[in-house]
Structure formats: structure tokens, C-alpha cells
Amino acid sequence: MKMILRAKYLITGDGRTCLQDQAVYLDKEGKIGWIGDAAEAAGRYPEEMVKDYGEATILPGLFDMHVHFGYYYSQPDLDNYDDYMVAYYALEQAKQSLRLGITTVRDLSCPPNLMKQLRLAGQKGYVTVPRIIHADAGICMTGGHGHQDGVEEADSPWGVRAAIRRQLRAGADWVKILTSNRGDIPEFTQEELDAAVDEAHRQGVKIAVHSGTQPSIQMCIDAGFDTIEHGTFLTEAQARQMAKKGIAWTPTITAYTYLYEQTKQMIEAGVDMDNPIAARAVHDQAFFKPAFEAYRDNFKKLYDTGVTVLAGSDMVLYKAPPLPIHQELGYMVDYGITPMEAICTATYNAASVLGIENETGSLKEGLAGDLLIVKGDVSKNIRALDDVQEVYLAGEIVYTV
């Protein structure tokens, strides 16, 4: 659909550039054909429809670099979730992402084949979904974090390699390893982590790791993973190591903050220790409180090391806000970086780590017309992201108010 889009503000996604009174021309292939002064647009393309959004911001479609579209395990009626219902659930998550202006996701563990088939359904035009890059099911040690939630279990360097080969055979784009939960004992050994990275890289794919505690984080840095997910208790020295080695960090601040706030409310309301759910909340608060404080107190210092930061939501809890990437960027700003820097974590940074920066992730001529339009000036107020007006995927409107 060829058209001209105009707005008071235009953010390119590089973390610095906000232009005023610009226009974007979307060509017949759904790509950005031209960006320039709004006053010139009508003269350059006199036959094209013009949409003027006024006091609004045009920015690249957002990325959520840590989703689980098929994570149904926290639903209260689990018995209803056969393969059909799980697929419907995942589709609803995909629709919600587009409503929020998320046009690209990296799914880091779902029921096997679910993301591959959801993406295929989108390509065939059966459904409308964001751009999906996925790791199929994650891989943990026997009895490790996630083993109850469909994650594949593997042990020994060769067992881990075999699991990776199976997932790549099934169509995974990335590999996901889980090697810590909420304790200080690493799950995989250094030899297993080294083998996982070597196997993924040997086959030309990137590999992410769930690691939030010490010494697991250091083991993952030493192994050379491409992204570290959570990194809750990451140190400045380790962040500098990651920057030097080209390892990106997806903090997922919102997920841990939400868990902290929820368990705090339960405790403040009065805990019956005979109630197993309440007792668990007290137990979990011992982890979530320092996790919340670590993000709050350290995020800006870690960001300033130069480590590449990625925005990811990782929200899978029943009744929790789905895909709260706007909140994730809001916390980043609250904790010390600028709105422009925060937006970069969900646009150019993400596209670059995924290797698709020449396809999407920025507003640049020749790139896909993946656009988000929101009311207000996002460069000054990150909360303006909550006022979504329209979303474009490859030049087509996929959501409008």
C-alpha cells in the first residue's frame, strides 16, 4: 500500500536521532521508499494518499527479544490446553504484540514446532503475526529449570550437542540454554556450556542463555554465549567483559519487578503460613526483593559499560500484563537512561543482534515499513508509547485504534 505518513516527530531508532516535521513514503513493496521534510512529500509523490498524525511520533516497530508465545503452563485450567488450544493461545499473544507496536519477536522456548508453524501460517496469509525468530524448545539439564514446562532435558557435552542438533533439524533459528534458576548452584557444567556454544556457532546459529545468578553468569560469559537473558546479579566488571566479547544483555526488568510487587502485596496482606501459596510467596520474596533492587540500583551503571542492551518482557504469569515491553522501556528510563536510548534497545540493537538490521529495526530508506505511530513526543516522554495510534508491518496496517 503506497502512502505518505507525516507526524511532528520521527525517531530513527539509532538512540540519538529525533527529527521534526518529517514524512515517510511507503512504496508498493511495503518498504520505506523515502524519508524527508514533510513539506516536500506531496510534491515528490503528488498521487499518493497522505496521512497526517499531527502531534505524534513515528518510530520503528518495536522488538520484544524475550517472549514465550506458547507458555500456557500458568493457566488455571491446564486440562483444557491441548495442541489446538495452545495454538490459539499463541495466536492471541501474537495479536497482542501487534496491538502494542511489537512487529518482531524472538521466542525463547515454546512447545516444539509451535513457532515454526505459527510463522508459516503468517507467511501463507492465514493469520497476521509479527516477524518471528525462535529457539523452539529450550534445553536444560535433567530436572533443571524449565523441565516441567516443555524444555528439553539433556546432559553431558555430547548430550547437549545432540539436543541442539535435534532442535535445529526441527527448524529453530536460535538455541536457548537454561542454566540457573533462583539459586547459586549452576545447573550445566562449564564443559556442557562450552559444548553448547561451540555446537551452535559451528552450525552458524546464535545461542541465548537463561542465567541470573553467580557464578552461572561468569560461566556463560566464559563460554561465549551471544545473549545472556536476565543477568539479574550481573556486575560492572562482567558487563565490561560482555561488551568486549560482543555478548548482549536482555535484563527483563519488568518480569522480576512484577513478581516482587505481587509477592510483596501478598505478604503485606497477611500470610497464613499453612497456605502453601502464601508460604511460597514468602520464600520467593527472598529472591525477588534483591532482584528488584539489583535492577533498580545497577542498571544505569551496567548500561554505561557499553554492553549492548536488549528489551525483552518474559511475562508468562496468569493475569499479568502481556508483553509489557512499554513498561520495560519505562523502567530503563526510570533507572537512568534517556527515552531515545531505551527505544534503541527495542529497535536497532535488537535488529543488529538478530542480524536483520538491513531489513528492519530502523527508519531508513530501503528497510521494511515496520512502523509504530503513537501520540505525543516519545523522545521526551517514554510513556507516550502507551498511546498507540497505528502499527504497520511491511507497509500494511496491522493495528489501528
Coordinates of C-alpha atoms in Angstrom, one line a residue:
M1 CA 0.0 0.0 0.0
K2 CA 1.7 3.2 -1.2
M3 CA 1.2 6.2 1.0
I4 CA 2.8 9.1 2.8
L5 CA 2.9 9.3 6.6
R6 CA 3.5 12.6 8.4
A7 CA 4.0 13.5 12.1
K8 CA 5.5 16.1 14.3
Y9 CA 8.3 13.8 15.4
L10 CA 10.2 10.9 13.8
I11 CA 12.6 8.7 15.7
T12 CA 15.0 6.7 13.5
G13 CA 15.9 4.1 16.2
D14 CA 19.7 4.8 16.4
G15 CA 19.4 6.0 20.0
R16 CA 20.1 9.7 19.1
T17 CA 18.1 11.0 16.2
C18 CA 14.7 12.6 16.6
L19 CA 13.6 14.7 13.6
Q20 CA 10.7 17.1 13.4
D21 CA 8.1 17.6 10.7
Q22 CA 9.2 14.7 8.6
A23 CA 7.3 12.3 6.3
V24 CA 7.8 8.7 5.4
Y25 CA 6.9 7.3 2.0
L26 CA 5.9 3.6 1.9
D27 CA 6.3 2.1 -1.6
K28 CA 4.3 -0.6 -3.3
E29 CA 6.6 -3.3 -1.9
G30 CA 5.9 -2.3 1.7
K31 CA 9.3 -0.7 2.2
I32 CA 10.4 2.8 3.2
G33 CA 11.0 4.5 -0.1
W34 CA 11.9 7.9 1.1
I35 CA 12.2 10.0 4.3
G36 CA 12.3 13.7 4.2
D37 CA 10.8 17.1 5.0
A38 CA 7.0 16.8 5.3
A39 CA 6.6 19.9 3.1
E40 CA 8.4 18.2 0.2
A41 CA 6.4 14.9 0.3
A42 CA 3.3 16.0 -1.6
G43 CA 5.5 17.5 -4.3
R44 CA 7.5 14.3 -4.7
Y45 CA 4.5 12.0 -4.6
P46 CA 1.5 14.0 -5.7
E47 CA -0.7 11.0 -6.4
E48 CA -0.3 9.3 -3.1
M49 CA -2.6 9.4 -0.1
V50 CA -1.2 11.4 2.9
K51 CA -1.9 10.5 6.5
D52 CA -1.0 13.3 8.9
Y53 CA -0.9 12.2 12.5
G54 CA -0.2 15.7 13.9
E55 CA 1.4 15.8 17.4
A56 CA 2.6 12.3 17.2
T57 CA 5.8 10.2 16.8
I58 CA 6.6 7.8 14.0
L59 CA 9.2 5.3 15.1
P60 CA 10.3 1.8 14.1
G61 CA 8.2 -1.1 15.0
L62 CA 9.4 -2.5 18.4
F63 CA 11.2 -5.7 19.1
D64 CA 10.5 -7.9 22.1
M65 CA 13.6 -10.1 22.4
H66 CA 12.3 -12.5 25.1
V67 CA 8.8 -13.9 24.6
H68 CA 7.1 -17.2 25.2
F69 CA 4.1 -17.1 23.0
G70 CA 3.1 -20.7 23.8
Y71 CA 3.7 -20.6 27.5
Y72 CA 0.3 -21.8 28.8
Y73 CA 1.6 -23.5 31.9
S74 CA 0.4 -20.8 34.3
Q75 CA -3.2 -21.1 33.2
P76 CA -5.6 -22.3 35.9
D77 CA -7.5 -24.7 33.5
L78 CA -4.5 -26.6 32.2
D79 CA -6.5 -29.7 31.3
N80 CA -8.2 -27.6 28.5
Y81 CA -4.9 -26.9 26.8
D82 CA -4.5 -29.5 24.1
D83 CA -2.4 -28.7 21.0
Y84 CA -5.3 -26.7 19.4
M85 CA -5.9 -24.5 22.4
V86 CA -2.2 -23.9 22.8
A87 CA -2.0 -22.7 19.2
Y88 CA -5.0 -20.4 19.8
Y89 CA -3.3 -19.0 22.9
A90 CA -0.1 -18.4 21.0
L91 CA -2.0 -16.6 18.2
E92 CA -3.6 -14.3 20.8
Q93 CA -0.2 -13.4 22.1
A94 CA 0.9 -12.6 18.6
K95 CA -2.1 -10.4 18.1
Q96 CA -1.4 -8.6 21.3
S97 CA 2.1 -7.9 20.2
L98 CA 0.9 -6.1 17.2
R99 CA -1.6 -4.0 19.3
L100 CA 1.4 -2.8 21.3
G101 CA 3.5 -2.0 18.2
I102 CA 5.8 -5.0 18.5
T103 CA 6.5 -6.1 15.0
T104 CA 9.4 -8.5 15.6
V105 CA 9.7 -11.1 18.4
R106 CA 12.4 -13.6 19.5
D107 CA 10.6 -16.5 21.1
L108 CA 12.9 -18.2 23.6
S109 CA 11.2 -21.6 24.2
C110 CA 7.8 -22.8 23.3
P111 CA 6.2 -26.2 22.7
P112 CA 8.1 -27.9 19.8
N113 CA 7.2 -26.7 16.3
L114 CA 4.6 -24.2 17.5
M115 CA 6.6 -21.0 16.5
K116 CA 7.7 -22.6 13.2
Q117 CA 4.0 -23.3 12.3
L118 CA 2.7 -20.0 13.5
R119 CA 5.2 -18.2 11.4
L120 CA 4.3 -20.4 8.4
A121 CA 0.6 -19.6 8.9
G122 CA 1.5 -16.0 8.8
Q123 CA 3.5 -16.4 5.6
K124 CA 0.6 -18.2 4.0
G125 CA -1.7 -15.4 5.0
Y126 CA -3.9 -17.5 7.2
V127 CA -3.2 -15.2 10.2
T128 CA -1.5 -11.9 10.8
V129 CA 1.5 -12.2 13.1
P130 CA 4.7 -10.3 13.8
R131 CA 8.0 -11.3 12.4
I132 CA 9.0 -14.4 14.4
I133 CA 12.5 -15.6 15.2
H134 CA 12.6 -18.5 17.6
A135 CA 14.6 -21.1 19.5
D136 CA 11.9 -23.9 19.5
A137 CA 12.1 -25.5 23.0
G138 CA 14.8 -24.6 25.4
I139 CA 17.4 -27.0 26.7
C140 CA 18.0 -27.7 30.4
M141 CA 19.8 -30.4 32.4
T142 CA 17.8 -33.3 33.7
G143 CA 15.5 -31.9 36.3
G144 CA 16.8 -28.4 35.6
H145 CA 15.0 -25.0 35.4
G146 CA 12.0 -25.3 33.0
H147 CA 11.9 -29.1 32.8
Q148 CA 8.2 -29.0 33.9
D149 CA 7.4 -26.5 31.1
G150 CA 8.3 -28.4 28.0
V151 CA 12.0 -27.6 28.0
E152 CA 14.1 -30.5 26.6
E153 CA 16.4 -32.2 29.1
A154 CA 20.0 -33.1 28.1
D155 CA 23.2 -34.0 30.0
S156 CA 26.9 -34.2 29.1
P157 CA 28.6 -32.2 26.4
W158 CA 27.5 -34.7 23.7
G159 CA 24.0 -34.9 25.0
V160 CA 23.7 -31.1 24.8
R161 CA 25.1 -31.2 21.3
A162 CA 22.6 -33.8 20.2
A163 CA 19.7 -31.8 21.7
I164 CA 20.9 -28.7 19.7
R165 CA 21.0 -30.8 16.5
R166 CA 17.5 -32.0 17.0
Q167 CA 16.2 -28.5 17.6
L168 CA 18.0 -27.2 14.5
R169 CA 16.7 -30.1 12.5
A170 CA 13.2 -29.1 13.6
G171 CA 13.7 -25.6 12.3
A172 CA 14.9 -23.5 15.2
D173 CA 16.6 -20.1 14.3
W174 CA 18.4 -19.8 17.7
V175 CA 19.3 -22.1 20.5
K176 CA 18.2 -21.4 24.1
I177 CA 20.0 -22.9 27.1
L178 CA 18.8 -22.6 30.8
T179 CA 21.5 -23.0 33.4
S180 CA 20.3 -21.2 36.5
N181 CA 17.1 -20.7 38.4
R182 CA 16.9 -18.7 41.7
G183 CA 19.8 -20.4 43.5
D184 CA 23.6 -20.1 43.3
I185 CA 24.3 -23.6 42.1
P186 CA 24.9 -23.6 38.3
E187 CA 23.0 -26.3 36.5
F188 CA 25.1 -27.1 33.5
T189 CA 28.8 -27.6 33.9
Q190 CA 31.4 -25.4 32.2
E191 CA 32.1 -28.2 29.7
E192 CA 28.4 -28.5 28.8
L193 CA 28.1 -24.8 28.3
D194 CA 31.2 -24.6 26.2
A195 CA 29.9 -27.5 24.1
A196 CA 26.5 -25.8 23.6
V197 CA 28.1 -22.6 22.3
D198 CA 30.6 -24.5 20.1
E199 CA 27.8 -26.6 18.6
A200 CA 25.6 -23.6 17.9
H201 CA 28.3 -21.5 16.4
R202 CA 29.7 -24.4 14.4
Q203 CA 26.3 -24.7 12.7
G204 CA 26.1 -21.0 12.1
V205 CA 23.4 -20.1 14.6
K206 CA 23.4 -17.9 17.7
I207 CA 22.7 -19.0 21.2
A208 CA 21.0 -17.4 24.2
V209 CA 21.2 -18.5 27.9
H210 CA 19.0 -18.1 30.9
S211 CA 21.4 -17.0 33.6
G212 CA 20.6 -14.7 36.5
T213 CA 22.8 -15.6 39.4
Q214 CA 26.5 -16.1 40.2
P215 CA 28.7 -18.0 39.4
S216 CA 26.5 -19.0 36.4
I217 CA 26.8 -15.6 34.8
Q218 CA 30.6 -15.8 34.7
M219 CA 30.5 -19.3 33.3
C220 CA 28.2 -18.1 30.5
I221 CA 30.5 -15.2 29.7
D222 CA 33.5 -17.5 29.6
A223 CA 31.6 -19.9 27.3
G224 CA 30.8 -17.0 24.9
F225 CA 27.0 -17.0 24.5
D226 CA 25.6 -14.4 22.2
T227 CA 23.0 -13.1 24.6
I228 CA 22.6 -13.5 28.4
E229 CA 18.9 -13.4 29.5
H230 CA 18.1 -11.8 32.8
G231 CA 21.7 -11.4 34.2
T232 CA 20.0 -10.2 37.4
F233 CA 23.1 -10.0 39.5
L234 CA 25.5 -9.0 36.8
T235 CA 28.5 -7.0 37.9
E236 CA 30.1 -4.0 36.2
A237 CA 33.3 -6.0 35.5
Q238 CA 31.2 -8.7 33.9
A239 CA 29.3 -6.2 31.8
R240 CA 32.6 -4.8 30.5
Q241 CA 33.7 -8.4 29.7
M242 CA 30.4 -8.9 27.8
A243 CA 30.9 -5.6 25.9
K244 CA 34.4 -6.7 24.9
K245 CA 33.2 -10.1 23.8
G246 CA 30.1 -8.9 21.9
I247 CA 27.7 -10.6 24.3
A248 CA 24.4 -8.7 24.6
W249 CA 22.2 -8.5 27.7
T250 CA 18.4 -8.8 28.0
P251 CA 17.6 -7.8 31.5
T252 CA 13.8 -8.4 31.6
I253 CA 13.4 -5.9 34.4
T254 CA 9.6 -5.9 34.3
A255 CA 9.1 -9.6 34.9
Y256 CA 11.1 -9.6 38.2
T257 CA 9.7 -6.3 39.3
Y258 CA 6.2 -7.6 38.8
L259 CA 7.0 -10.7 40.8
Y260 CA 8.5 -8.6 43.6
E261 CA 5.4 -6.4 43.7
Q262 CA 3.0 -9.3 43.7
T263 CA 4.7 -11.3 46.4
K264 CA 5.1 -8.1 48.5
Q265 CA 1.4 -7.4 48.3
M266 CA 0.7 -10.9 49.5
I267 CA 3.0 -10.6 52.5
E268 CA 1.6 -7.2 53.4
A269 CA -1.9 -8.5 53.3
G270 CA -1.0 -11.1 55.9
V271 CA 0.4 -14.5 55.3
D272 CA -1.1 -17.8 56.5
M273 CA 2.0 -20.0 56.6
D274 CA -0.3 -23.0 56.5
N275 CA -1.3 -21.9 53.0
P276 CA 1.3 -23.3 50.5
I277 CA 0.8 -20.5 48.0
A278 CA 1.3 -17.8 50.7
A279 CA 4.3 -19.7 52.2
R280 CA 5.8 -19.8 48.7
A281 CA 5.4 -16.1 48.3
V282 CA 7.4 -15.5 51.5
H283 CA 10.0 -17.9 50.2
D284 CA 10.2 -16.2 46.8
Q285 CA 10.3 -12.7 48.2
A286 CA 13.8 -13.6 49.5
F287 CA 14.9 -13.7 45.8
F288 CA 12.6 -11.2 44.1
K289 CA 13.4 -8.3 46.5
P290 CA 17.2 -8.3 45.9
A291 CA 16.5 -9.0 42.2
F292 CA 14.3 -5.9 42.0
E293 CA 16.9 -3.8 43.9
A294 CA 19.7 -5.1 41.7
Y295 CA 18.0 -3.8 38.5
R296 CA 17.0 -0.5 40.2
D297 CA 20.4 0.2 41.6
N298 CA 22.7 -1.2 38.9
F299 CA 21.0 -0.8 35.6
K300 CA 22.5 2.6 34.6
K301 CA 26.0 1.6 35.8
L302 CA 25.8 -1.6 33.7
Y303 CA 24.4 0.2 30.7
D304 CA 27.3 2.7 30.9
T305 CA 29.8 -0.1 30.4
G306 CA 28.9 -0.2 26.8
V307 CA 27.3 -3.7 26.9
T308 CA 24.6 -4.0 24.2
V309 CA 21.2 -3.9 26.0
L310 CA 18.1 -5.6 24.5
A311 CA 14.5 -5.1 25.5
G312 CA 12.6 -8.3 26.4
S313 CA 9.5 -8.8 28.5
D314 CA 9.4 -12.5 29.5
M315 CA 6.0 -12.2 31.1
V316 CA 4.2 -15.5 31.3
L317 CA 2.2 -15.3 34.5
Y318 CA -1.6 -15.7 34.6
K319 CA -3.4 -12.3 34.6
A320 CA 0.0 -10.4 34.3
P321 CA 0.2 -7.7 31.7
P322 CA 1.0 -9.5 28.4
L323 CA 4.2 -8.5 26.6
P324 CA 4.9 -5.4 28.7
I325 CA 7.7 -4.0 26.5
H326 CA 6.5 -0.4 27.1
Q327 CA 6.9 -0.9 30.8
E328 CA 10.3 -2.4 30.3
L329 CA 11.5 0.7 28.4
G330 CA 9.8 2.8 31.1
Y331 CA 11.9 1.1 33.8
M332 CA 15.0 1.7 31.8
V333 CA 14.3 5.4 31.7
D334 CA 13.3 5.5 35.4
Y335 CA 16.7 3.9 36.2
G336 CA 18.7 6.5 34.3
I337 CA 18.9 6.2 30.5
T338 CA 17.2 8.5 28.0
P339 CA 14.0 7.6 26.2
M340 CA 16.0 7.6 22.9
E341 CA 18.5 5.1 24.4
A342 CA 15.7 3.0 25.7
I343 CA 14.0 2.9 22.3
C344 CA 17.2 1.8 20.7
T345 CA 17.2 -1.4 22.9
A346 CA 13.9 -2.3 21.3
T347 CA 14.8 -1.3 17.7
Y348 CA 18.3 -1.1 16.2
N349 CA 20.1 -3.0 19.0
A350 CA 17.7 -5.9 18.7
A351 CA 17.8 -6.0 14.9
S352 CA 21.6 -5.9 14.9
V353 CA 21.9 -8.8 17.3
L354 CA 19.4 -10.8 15.2
G355 CA 21.4 -9.9 12.1
I356 CA 18.4 -8.3 10.3
E357 CA 19.5 -4.6 10.7
N358 CA 19.5 -4.3 6.9
E359 CA 15.8 -5.4 6.9
T360 CA 14.2 -3.7 9.8
G361 CA 14.8 -2.0 13.2
S362 CA 15.4 1.5 11.9
L363 CA 13.6 4.1 9.9
K364 CA 15.8 4.2 6.8
E365 CA 15.2 4.1 3.1
G366 CA 15.1 0.6 1.7
L367 CA 14.1 -1.1 5.0
A368 CA 10.7 -2.7 5.7
G369 CA 7.8 -0.5 6.5
D370 CA 7.6 -1.7 10.1
L371 CA 6.3 1.4 11.9
L372 CA 4.7 2.4 15.2
I373 CA 2.8 5.7 15.5
V374 CA 2.0 7.0 19.0
K375 CA 0.5 10.2 20.3
G376 CA 3.0 12.7 21.8
D377 CA 6.8 13.1 21.7
V378 CA 8.3 9.7 22.8
S379 CA 11.8 11.3 22.7
K380 CA 10.8 13.3 25.8
N381 CA 8.2 11.0 27.4
I382 CA 8.7 7.3 27.1
R383 CA 5.1 6.7 28.5
A384 CA 3.8 8.1 25.2
L385 CA 4.3 4.6 23.9
D386 CA 1.1 3.6 25.7
D387 CA -1.0 5.7 23.3
V388 CA -0.7 3.6 20.2
Q389 CA -2.4 5.0 17.1
E390 CA -1.4 2.7 14.3
V391 CA 1.0 -0.1 13.6
Y392 CA 2.4 -1.1 10.2
L393 CA 4.1 -4.4 9.3
A394 CA 5.8 -4.4 5.9
G395 CA 3.8 -1.4 4.9
E396 CA 0.4 -2.8 5.8
I397 CA -1.7 -1.6 8.7
V398 CA -2.0 -4.4 11.2
Y399 CA -3.5 -2.3 14.1
T400 CA -5.4 0.9 14.3
V401 CA -7.4 2.5 17.2

